[in-house]
Short mmCIF file of C-alpha atoms and ligand atoms in Angstrom, two decimals:
data_model
loop_
_atom_site.label_atom_id
_atom_site.label_comp_id
_atom_site.label_asym_id
_atom_site.label_seq_id
_atom_site.Cartn_x
_atom_site.Cartn_y
_atom_site.Cartn_z
CA MET L 1 -79.80 38.48 76.55
CA THR L 2 -82.78 39.26 78.79
CA GLY L 3 -83.35 38.79 82.40
CA PRO L 4 -81.28 39.30 85.61
CA LEU L 5 -78.17 37.17 86.05
CA ILE L 6 -78.82 37.10 89.88
CA PRO L 7 -82.48 37.80 90.71
CA PRO L 8 -83.15 41.06 92.35
CA GLY L 9 -83.13 41.30 96.16
CA PRO L 10 -80.69 40.09 98.79
CA LEU L 11 -79.31 36.51 98.65
CA THR L 12 -77.89 36.13 102.05
CA HIS L 13 -78.32 32.66 103.05
CA GLY L 14 -75.18 30.59 102.72
CA THR L 15 -76.76 27.44 101.16
CA GLU L 16 -78.59 29.67 98.60
CA LEU L 17 -75.59 31.50 97.52
CA ASN L 18 -73.63 28.35 97.16
CA ALA L 19 -76.40 26.71 95.08
CA VAL L 20 -76.78 29.88 93.03
CA TYR L 21 -73.15 29.95 92.17
CA THR L 22 -72.82 26.39 91.48
CA ILE L 23 -75.87 26.59 89.10
CA ALA L 24 -74.18 29.45 87.37
CA ARG L 25 -71.02 27.32 86.96
CA ILE L 26 -72.82 24.24 85.84
CA VAL L 27 -74.64 26.32 82.91
CA ALA L 28 -71.33 27.73 81.95
CA GLU L 29 -69.46 24.37 82.00
CA THR L 30 -71.94 21.51 81.12
CA PRO L 31 -72.07 20.66 77.42
CA ASP L 32 -74.80 18.02 77.81
CA THR L 33 -78.02 19.68 78.16
CA GLU L 34 -80.06 16.87 79.98
CA ALA L 35 -77.04 16.28 82.34
CA GLY L 36 -77.06 20.04 83.12
CA LEU L 37 -80.65 20.11 83.59
CA ASP L 38 -80.57 17.31 86.09
CA ALA L 39 -77.86 18.84 88.04
CA VAL L 40 -79.43 22.50 88.00
CA PHE L 41 -82.82 21.01 89.28
CA ARG L 42 -81.05 18.91 91.90
CA LEU L 43 -79.39 21.99 93.34
CA ALA L 44 -82.56 24.02 92.89
CA ARG L 45 -84.20 21.73 95.20
CA THR L 46 -81.74 22.51 97.99
CA ILE L 47 -82.95 26.15 97.81
CA PHE L 48 -86.74 25.82 97.56
CA ILE L 49 -89.06 22.86 97.69
CA PHE L 50 -90.87 21.35 94.76
CA ASP L 51 -91.98 17.85 94.03
CA ILE L 52 -92.04 17.79 90.23
CA VAL L 53 -90.31 20.08 87.48
CA SER L 54 -91.34 19.96 83.88
CA LEU L 55 -90.00 21.91 80.89
CA TYR L 56 -92.17 22.36 77.69
CA ILE L 57 -90.87 23.81 74.60
CA GLU L 58 -92.91 25.04 71.58
CA ASN L 59 -93.05 23.07 68.37
CA LYS L 60 -92.36 25.70 65.81
CA GLU L 61 -94.62 23.94 63.18
CA THR L 62 -97.70 23.38 65.35
CA GLY L 63 -97.16 26.40 67.72
CA GLU L 64 -98.18 23.78 70.60
CA LEU L 65 -95.92 23.17 73.57
CA GLU L 66 -94.38 19.74 73.79
CA PRO L 67 -92.72 18.12 77.02
CA TYR L 68 -89.07 18.41 76.74
CA TYR L 69 -87.88 17.33 80.09
CA ALA L 70 -89.58 16.11 83.33
CA ARG L 71 -88.56 14.78 86.69
CA ALA L 72 -90.24 13.90 89.84
CA LEU L 73 -88.26 14.44 92.83
CA GLY L 74 -88.56 14.22 96.71
CA ARG L 75 -92.42 13.44 97.51
CA GLY L 76 -93.31 13.56 93.81
CA ARG L 77 -91.15 10.71 93.19
CA HIS L 78 -92.31 8.46 95.80
CA ARG L 79 -95.95 9.18 95.12
CA GLU L 80 -95.87 8.76 91.34
CA ALA L 81 -97.05 12.13 90.59
CA GLU L 82 -98.07 12.77 87.07
CA LEU L 83 -95.47 14.84 85.32
CA SER L 84 -98.04 16.30 83.06
CA TRP L 85 -100.13 17.77 85.79
CA GLY L 86 -98.20 21.12 85.43
CA GLU L 87 -98.90 21.58 81.79
CA PRO L 88 -101.66 24.34 81.99
CA ALA L 89 -99.28 26.45 84.12
CA ALA L 90 -96.58 26.10 81.52
CA ILE L 91 -99.03 27.10 78.64
CA GLU L 92 -100.18 30.04 80.68
CA SER L 93 -96.78 31.36 81.40
CA PHE L 94 -95.53 30.84 77.74
CA ARG L 95 -98.59 32.67 76.29
CA SER L 96 -98.43 35.50 78.71
CA GLY L 97 -94.59 35.76 79.02
CA GLN L 98 -95.14 36.14 82.80
CA THR L 99 -94.56 34.15 86.06
CA VAL L 100 -97.83 32.36 86.76
CA LEU L 101 -98.94 30.84 90.07
CA ARG L 102 -101.82 28.44 90.12
CA GLN L 103 -103.39 26.54 92.86
CA GLU L 104 -105.67 23.46 92.38
CA ASP L 105 -107.81 21.62 94.88
CA VAL L 106 -108.66 18.30 92.91
CA GLY L 107 -111.23 17.15 95.40
CA PRO L 108 -111.63 14.67 98.22
CA GLU L 109 -111.38 11.59 95.93
CA ILE L 110 -107.76 12.23 95.84
CA LYS L 111 -106.24 11.33 99.11
CA GLY L 112 -103.11 12.78 100.54
CA ARG L 113 -100.90 15.65 99.64
CA GLU L 114 -101.64 15.41 95.90
CA ARG L 115 -105.19 16.75 96.53
CA ARG L 116 -103.66 20.25 96.86
CA ARG L 117 -101.28 21.24 94.08
CA ASP L 118 -99.35 24.44 93.68
CA TYR L 119 -97.90 25.17 90.42
CA LEU L 120 -95.15 27.87 89.57
CA GLY L 121 -95.09 28.50 85.79
CA LEU L 122 -92.22 30.45 84.26
CA PRO L 123 -91.64 31.59 80.64
CA MET L 124 -88.66 30.04 79.10
CA LEU L 125 -86.51 32.53 77.32
CA VAL L 126 -83.84 31.45 75.09
CA GLY L 127 -81.78 33.91 72.92
CA GLY L 128 -84.26 36.65 74.05
CA ARG L 129 -87.43 34.68 72.71
CA CYS L 130 -90.00 32.89 74.72
CA VAL L 131 -89.74 29.47 73.64
CA GLY L 132 -91.67 27.59 76.26
CA GLY L 133 -92.57 27.19 79.89
CA LEU L 134 -91.11 25.72 82.96
CA VAL L 135 -93.11 24.42 85.74
CA PHE L 136 -92.41 23.67 89.41
CA GLY L 137 -95.15 21.68 91.28
CA ARG L 138 -95.53 21.29 94.91
CA PHE L 139 -98.03 18.98 96.67
CA GLY L 140 -99.85 19.54 100.01
CA GLY L 141 -98.81 23.34 100.31
CA PRO L 142 -97.67 25.64 101.30
CA SER L 143 -97.83 28.07 98.37
CA PHE L 144 -94.67 29.24 96.66
CA PRO L 145 -93.65 32.32 98.79
CA PRO L 146 -92.05 35.35 96.86
CA GLU L 147 -88.55 34.52 97.69
CA HIS L 148 -89.21 30.99 96.24
CA VAL L 149 -90.69 32.67 93.23
CA ARG L 150 -87.59 34.79 92.85
CA LEU L 151 -85.20 31.81 93.10
CA ALA L 152 -87.36 29.89 90.54
CA GLU L 153 -87.17 32.82 88.06
CA PHE L 154 -83.22 32.84 88.52
CA VAL L 155 -83.16 29.13 87.93
CA ALA L 156 -85.47 29.43 84.85
CA TRP L 157 -83.15 32.20 83.43
CA HIS L 158 -80.27 29.59 83.81
CA VAL L 159 -82.19 26.78 82.25
CA GLY L 160 -82.68 29.37 79.27
CA GLN L 161 -78.95 29.76 79.19
CA LEU L 162 -78.36 25.98 79.17
CA LEU L 163 -80.80 25.50 76.34
CA GLU L 164 -79.21 28.31 74.37
CA SER L 165 -75.77 26.78 74.67
CA GLY L 166 -77.11 23.41 73.76
CA ARG L 167 -78.75 25.00 70.70
CA MET L 168 -75.44 26.73 69.84
CA ALA L 169 -73.52 23.70 70.18
CA ARG L 170 -75.86 21.70 67.94
CA ARG L 171 -75.96 24.60 65.43
CA ILE L 172 -72.04 24.63 65.33
CA ALA L 173 -71.83 20.90 65.04
CA THR L 174 -74.32 21.02 62.05
CA LEU L 175 -72.31 23.78 60.54
CA GLU L 176 -69.17 22.00 61.04
CA ALA L 177 -70.51 18.85 59.42
CA GLN L 178 -71.89 20.82 56.53
CA ARG L 179 -68.37 22.36 55.95
CA GLU L 180 -66.68 18.97 56.16
CA LEU L 181 -69.21 17.59 53.77
CA ALA L 182 -68.66 20.36 51.27
CA ARG L 183 -64.88 19.94 51.64
CA MET L 184 -65.18 16.18 50.97
CA GLN L 185 -67.30 16.82 47.96
CA ASP L 186 -64.82 19.31 46.47
CA GLU L 187 -61.98 16.78 47.37
CA PHE L 188 -63.89 13.94 45.87
CA ILE L 189 -64.73 15.96 42.51
CA SER L 190 -61.03 17.06 42.16
CA THR L 191 -59.66 13.53 42.75
CA ILE L 192 -62.25 11.96 40.48
CA SER L 193 -61.71 14.55 37.83
CA HIS L 194 -57.97 14.03 37.83
CA GLU L 195 -58.19 10.24 37.85
CA LEU L 196 -60.74 10.34 34.95
CA ARG L 197 -58.80 12.85 32.99
CA THR L 198 -55.57 10.91 33.07
CA PRO L 199 -56.50 7.80 31.04
CA LEU L 200 -58.81 9.98 28.97
CA GLY L 201 -55.90 12.17 28.06
CA PHE L 202 -53.92 9.22 26.85
CA ILE L 203 -56.67 7.92 24.79
CA LYS L 204 -57.51 11.07 23.20
CA GLY L 205 -53.83 11.75 22.54
CA TYR L 206 -53.07 8.36 20.88
CA VAL L 207 -56.22 8.44 18.91
CA THR L 208 -55.41 11.78 17.65
CA THR L 209 -51.92 10.67 16.79
CA LEU L 210 -53.08 7.60 14.93
CA MET L 211 -55.57 9.64 12.91
CA ARG L 212 -52.84 12.09 11.60
CA GLU L 213 -53.10 12.08 7.89
CA ASP L 214 -49.61 13.37 7.31
CA VAL L 215 -47.96 10.42 9.11
CA THR L 216 -47.90 6.74 8.24
CA TRP L 217 -47.37 4.55 11.22
CA GLU L 218 -45.49 1.35 11.17
CA PRO L 219 -47.76 -1.74 12.24
CA GLU L 220 -45.82 -2.21 15.59
CA THR L 221 -46.17 1.41 16.52
CA GLN L 222 -49.85 1.30 15.64
CA PHE L 223 -50.17 -1.79 17.88
CA GLU L 224 -48.26 -0.25 20.67
CA PHE L 225 -50.57 2.84 20.60
CA LEU L 226 -53.65 0.79 20.34
CA HIS L 227 -52.32 -1.43 23.28
CA ILE L 228 -52.03 1.95 25.48
CA ILE L 229 -55.52 2.83 24.34
CA ASP L 230 -56.82 -0.53 25.42
CA GLU L 231 -55.06 -0.39 28.82
CA GLU L 232 -56.27 3.18 29.54
CA SER L 233 -59.85 2.19 28.74
CA ASP L 234 -59.60 -0.54 31.10
CA ARG L 235 -58.50 1.83 33.80
CA LEU L 236 -61.35 4.17 33.07
CA ARG L 237 -63.72 1.24 33.16
CA GLU L 238 -62.22 -0.02 36.51
CA LEU L 239 -62.45 3.48 38.00
CA ILE L 240 -66.21 3.88 37.12
CA ASP L 241 -66.90 0.23 38.33
CA ASN L 242 -65.20 1.27 41.68
CA LEU L 243 -67.19 4.42 41.88
CA LEU L 244 -70.56 2.50 41.21
CA ASP L 245 -69.45 -0.27 43.76
CA SER L 246 -68.57 2.04 46.40
CA SER L 247 -71.92 4.09 46.11
CA ARG L 248 -73.85 0.75 45.97
CA LEU L 249 -71.95 -0.70 49.04
CA GLY L 250 -72.50 2.59 50.83
CA SER L 251 -76.14 2.52 50.31
CA GLY L 252 -76.48 -1.18 50.97
CA SER L 253 -77.96 -1.83 47.48
CA LEU L 254 -75.29 -4.25 46.19
CA LYS L 255 -76.64 -7.72 46.72
CA MET L 256 -74.26 -10.42 47.63
CA ILE L 257 -74.88 -13.88 46.49
CA PHE L 258 -73.72 -16.10 49.31
CA GLU L 259 -72.81 -19.72 48.70
CA SER L 260 -70.74 -22.40 50.30
CA CYS L 261 -67.25 -21.64 48.82
CA ARG L 262 -63.80 -23.42 49.01
CA LEU L 263 -61.03 -20.91 49.19
CA MET L 264 -58.10 -22.83 47.74
CA ALA L 265 -59.12 -22.49 44.20
CA LEU L 266 -60.44 -18.91 44.47
CA ILE L 267 -56.97 -17.85 45.87
CA ARG L 268 -55.11 -19.69 43.25
CA ASP L 269 -57.17 -18.23 40.43
CA ALA L 270 -56.51 -14.63 41.99
CA ALA L 271 -52.76 -15.35 42.18
CA GLU L 272 -52.52 -16.50 38.69
CA ARG L 273 -54.43 -13.56 37.34
CA ASN L 274 -52.35 -11.03 39.30
CA GLN L 275 -49.17 -12.82 38.49
CA VAL L 276 -49.81 -12.12 34.63
CA ALA L 277 -50.47 -8.59 35.61
CA SER L 278 -47.19 -8.21 37.50
CA PRO L 279 -44.84 -10.91 36.29
CA ASP L 280 -41.78 -9.37 38.24
CA THR L 281 -43.46 -10.09 41.69
CA GLN L 282 -42.65 -13.22 43.60
CA LEU L 283 -45.79 -14.60 44.55
CA GLN L 284 -45.92 -17.32 47.30
CA LEU L 285 -49.01 -19.24 48.55
CA GLU L 286 -49.23 -20.51 52.08
CA ILE L 287 -52.63 -22.31 52.26
CA GLU L 288 -53.58 -24.58 54.97
CA ALA L 289 -54.53 -27.85 53.65
CA ASP L 290 -57.63 -28.52 55.96
CA LEU L 291 -59.55 -25.27 55.17
CA PRO L 292 -63.08 -25.60 55.84
CA GLU L 293 -65.75 -24.17 53.57
CA VAL L 294 -66.83 -20.52 54.11
CA ARG L 295 -70.02 -18.69 53.34
CA ALA L 296 -69.02 -16.14 50.57
CA ASP L 297 -69.95 -14.45 47.40
CA SER L 298 -67.10 -15.66 45.47
CA THR L 299 -66.95 -12.99 42.89
CA ARG L 300 -66.81 -10.26 45.63
CA ILE L 301 -64.16 -12.18 47.68
CA ALA L 302 -62.09 -12.41 44.29
CA GLN L 303 -62.57 -8.73 43.89
CA VAL L 304 -61.03 -8.24 47.43
CA LEU L 305 -58.09 -10.30 46.74
CA ASP L 306 -57.55 -8.56 43.48
CA ASN L 307 -57.57 -5.20 45.21
CA LEU L 308 -55.19 -6.33 47.91
CA LEU L 309 -52.67 -7.74 45.44
CA SER L 310 -52.88 -4.98 43.11
CA ASN L 311 -52.16 -2.52 46.09
CA ALA L 312 -49.14 -4.80 46.97
CA TYR L 313 -47.87 -4.50 43.25
CA LYS L 314 -48.55 -0.59 43.36
CA TYR L 315 -47.25 0.26 46.70
CA ALA L 316 -44.54 -2.34 47.13
CA PRO L 317 -43.18 -2.80 43.68
CA GLY L 318 -40.79 -5.91 43.26
CA SER L 319 -41.48 -7.05 46.74
CA ASN L 320 -42.19 -10.55 47.62
CA VAL L 321 -45.87 -11.09 48.32
CA ILE L 322 -47.38 -14.05 50.33
CA ILE L 323 -51.03 -15.00 50.25
CA ARG L 324 -51.94 -17.07 53.58
CA ALA L 325 -55.10 -18.81 54.37
CA LEU L 326 -55.32 -19.87 57.86
CA ASN L 327 -57.99 -22.16 59.57
CA MET L 328 -59.01 -20.33 62.77
CA GLY L 329 -61.86 -22.64 63.74
CA ASP L 330 -64.96 -20.60 63.47
CA PHE L 331 -63.43 -18.58 60.59
CA VAL L 332 -60.72 -18.62 57.88
CA ARG L 333 -58.10 -15.67 58.03
CA ILE L 334 -56.66 -14.75 54.74
CA GLU L 335 -53.45 -12.53 54.59
CA VAL L 336 -51.90 -10.66 51.76
CA GLU L 337 -48.51 -9.62 52.98
CA ASP L 338 -45.88 -7.67 51.03
CA SER L 339 -42.36 -6.59 52.07
CA GLY L 340 -42.55 -3.02 50.74
CA PRO L 341 -42.16 0.36 52.39
CA GLY L 342 -45.13 -0.31 54.75
CA ILE L 343 -47.38 2.22 56.42
CA SER L 344 -47.06 4.43 59.27
CA SER L 345 -49.26 3.40 62.28
CA LYS L 346 -50.89 6.81 62.33
CA PHE L 347 -52.40 6.36 58.84
CA ILE L 348 -53.65 2.76 59.43
CA PRO L 349 -57.00 3.56 61.25
CA HIS L 350 -58.03 5.54 58.21
CA LEU L 351 -57.04 3.14 55.48
CA PHE L 352 -60.56 1.73 55.04
CA GLU L 353 -62.40 4.94 54.83
CA ARG L 354 -63.94 6.11 51.63
CA PHE L 355 -61.51 8.25 49.43
CA TYR L 356 -58.51 8.17 51.90
CA ARG L 357 -55.23 7.91 50.58
CA VAL L 358 -52.03 8.16 52.64
CA PRO L 359 -50.67 11.68 52.33
CA ASN L 360 -47.48 12.15 50.49
CA ASN L 361 -48.13 8.82 48.49
CA ASN L 362 -45.61 8.77 45.55
CA GLN L 363 -47.40 11.17 43.19
CA THR L 364 -46.97 8.97 40.13
CA ILE L 365 -49.19 6.01 41.74
CA HIS L 366 -52.51 6.74 40.68
CA GLY L 367 -55.59 5.83 42.88
CA THR L 368 -58.77 7.19 44.39
CA GLY L 369 -58.77 5.74 47.78
CA LEU L 370 -61.93 3.54 47.11
CA GLY L 371 -60.28 0.16 46.80
CA LEU L 372 -59.83 -0.52 50.58
CA TYR L 373 -63.22 0.98 51.38
CA ILE L 374 -64.77 -1.38 48.82
CA CYS L 375 -62.90 -4.41 50.44
CA ARG L 376 -64.13 -3.49 53.99
CA LYS L 377 -67.64 -3.03 52.77
CA ILE L 378 -67.59 -6.44 51.14
CA ILE L 379 -65.97 -8.32 54.00
CA GLU L 380 -68.27 -6.65 56.62
CA SER L 381 -71.27 -7.93 54.66
CA HIS L 382 -69.87 -11.30 54.88
CA GLY L 383 -69.87 -10.99 58.76
CA GLY L 384 -65.86 -10.70 58.66
CA LYS L 385 -63.34 -8.10 59.45
CA ILE L 386 -60.46 -6.50 57.53
CA THR L 387 -57.65 -5.05 59.17
CA ALA L 388 -54.06 -3.77 58.12
CA GLU L 389 -50.85 -4.45 60.03
CA SER L 390 -47.60 -2.68 59.23
CA LYS L 391 -44.55 -0.96 60.34
CA PRO L 392 -42.78 1.57 58.11
CA GLY L 393 -40.11 -0.27 56.23
CA MET L 394 -41.38 -3.65 57.24
CA GLY L 395 -43.97 -4.21 54.61
CA ALA L 396 -47.83 -4.44 55.03
CA ASN L 397 -50.00 -7.21 55.99
CA PHE L 398 -53.78 -6.84 54.93
CA ASN L 399 -55.88 -9.65 56.49
CA PHE L 400 -59.44 -10.48 56.51
CA THR L 401 -61.78 -13.16 58.03
CA LEU L 402 -64.70 -15.15 56.64
CA PRO L 403 -67.13 -17.23 58.76
CA VAL L 404 -66.86 -20.93 58.35
CA ILE L 405 -69.98 -22.82 57.33
CA THR L 406 -71.09 -25.19 60.29
CA SER L 407 -74.39 -26.64 59.21
CA ALA L 408 -74.14 -29.74 57.06
CA LYS L 409 -76.88 -28.43 54.84
CA GLU L 410 -75.05 -25.62 53.56
CA LYS L 411 -71.85 -27.45 52.82
CA LEU L 412 -71.09 -28.43 49.23
CA PRO L 413 -71.52 -32.12 48.23
CA GLU L 414 -68.29 -34.07 48.40
CA SER L 415 -68.15 -34.38 44.51
CA THR L 416 -68.08 -30.55 44.01
CA HIS L 417 -64.41 -30.08 44.27
CA GLU L 418 -62.75 -26.79 43.84
CA THR L 419 -64.46 -26.16 40.40
CA ASP L 420 -67.17 -23.89 39.29
CA LYS L 421 -68.36 -22.56 42.62
CA ASP L 422 -64.96 -21.41 43.64
CA ASN L 423 -64.28 -19.77 40.36
CA PRO L 424 -64.27 -15.99 40.86
CA GLY L 425 -66.12 -15.86 37.66
CA SER L 426 -63.88 -12.97 36.45
P1 ADP S 1 -55.83 3.76 46.31
O1 ADP S 1 -54.78 2.75 45.89
O2 ADP S 1 -56.90 4.12 45.04
O3 ADP S 1 -55.20 4.94 46.78
P2 ADP S 1 -56.78 2.20 48.49
O4 ADP S 1 -58.05 2.31 49.25
O5 ADP S 1 -56.66 0.80 47.68
O6 ADP S 1 -56.75 3.43 47.43
O7 ADP S 1 -55.61 2.20 49.47
C1 ADP S 1 -55.54 3.43 50.22
C2 ADP S 1 -54.16 3.88 50.67
O8 ADP S 1 -53.44 2.85 51.41
C3 ADP S 1 -53.23 3.87 49.30
O9 ADP S 1 -53.45 5.27 48.86
C4 ADP S 1 -51.90 3.59 49.89
O10 ADP S 1 -51.49 4.93 50.61
C5 ADP S 1 -52.22 2.67 51.13
N1 ADP S 1 -51.83 1.32 50.77
C6 ADP S 1 -52.61 0.38 50.43
N2 ADP S 1 -52.06 -0.80 50.22
C7 ADP S 1 -50.67 -0.61 50.57
C8 ADP S 1 -49.64 -1.41 50.53
N3 ADP S 1 -49.61 -2.71 50.33
N4 ADP S 1 -48.40 -0.85 50.99
C9 ADP S 1 -48.40 0.49 51.41
N5 ADP S 1 -49.40 1.33 51.29
C10 ADP S 1 -50.62 0.76 50.95
#
């Protein structure tokens, strides 16, 4: 570090001392650079008079000074002083690395105090390097006396400290963000590799077994092996589809096809599809009769329902599952509720994040933490909201909303009952 902490020479005046110590404290304690600068200059003005203050910082690419911060205070503020007036003093102090005093008389055409302008330019040192210039401007005299120059140098040194802490804080935040990104990438690669490897391992194992020339397999055994291969291939495809969907939804490149949609048939289809996949589950529908039409991409809403239902089967095996659809006026609310082990409230805020899985999940339950993220992205792109409510041991309720179609133009013709349009197209 360069420069004196307290400027040389006696600082005996009580107000000055107070301001000086408060400035030092602000610099040490204020994390927000701009708020810190405001406070420092407000205090500086109690120990020496100036009407404008501006800070210029070098643009590393062009080598030119650019305005970073500027304020008009006191007389400067009332008279709409131009904050850029002090720029030459900033440039001179930056180039020379010295304190600079400039005086200008801009001629009789400028009436009042602004005709005479005094500028005090100070080199701005950050981390031992001159990075810019700080200018205090005063209108209508008198010139800055040496004791004010000393106080201004003291303030400039502290402003340098403030910028340095801001720079360090930004650097730390960037480093932390980079570290977090690298950690998430590692975690992602390890989760995905594991998830891809498991079905691939089954497929390879059963294919190799079937290809053995020293064994003749019974047709039923052969069929059983092929069935496993078929299921595991589906799992692989689903995983890759999920990865693709999540990256397209994340970048906004997955286009939705919104149309008028009646939910009754869409929910029934999803229920049937999932009942086949999990015949042990008691699935119950509670759909209000007067459900209005919603504006939705039916394929994507079917995907959301499939995700929520397959989660209910996965994480609440054997539990009763209820699908509810409620008319809430401007929107329809759909709920998928199970009576399984539920989720602790501390994990709920994270459930819809990409790759999030509740820690200590049953290790035998496979997953990537993409399903609920995909659901959230789909629902949000419909203008709806998805949430989860749960208490451990009391089951989980995942619910989402979809906006109701209000304009007659968008509504389906009366003859179009719950047929093709509502079909999830699976
Ligand atoms: P995945 O199932 O691939 O882990 P999801 O994004 O679908 O990813 O779910 C995230 C996490 O939410 C799961 O890992 C699980 O811990 C929890 N979860 C989801 N649905 C339920 C449910 N019905 N009951 C209990 N926990 C659930």
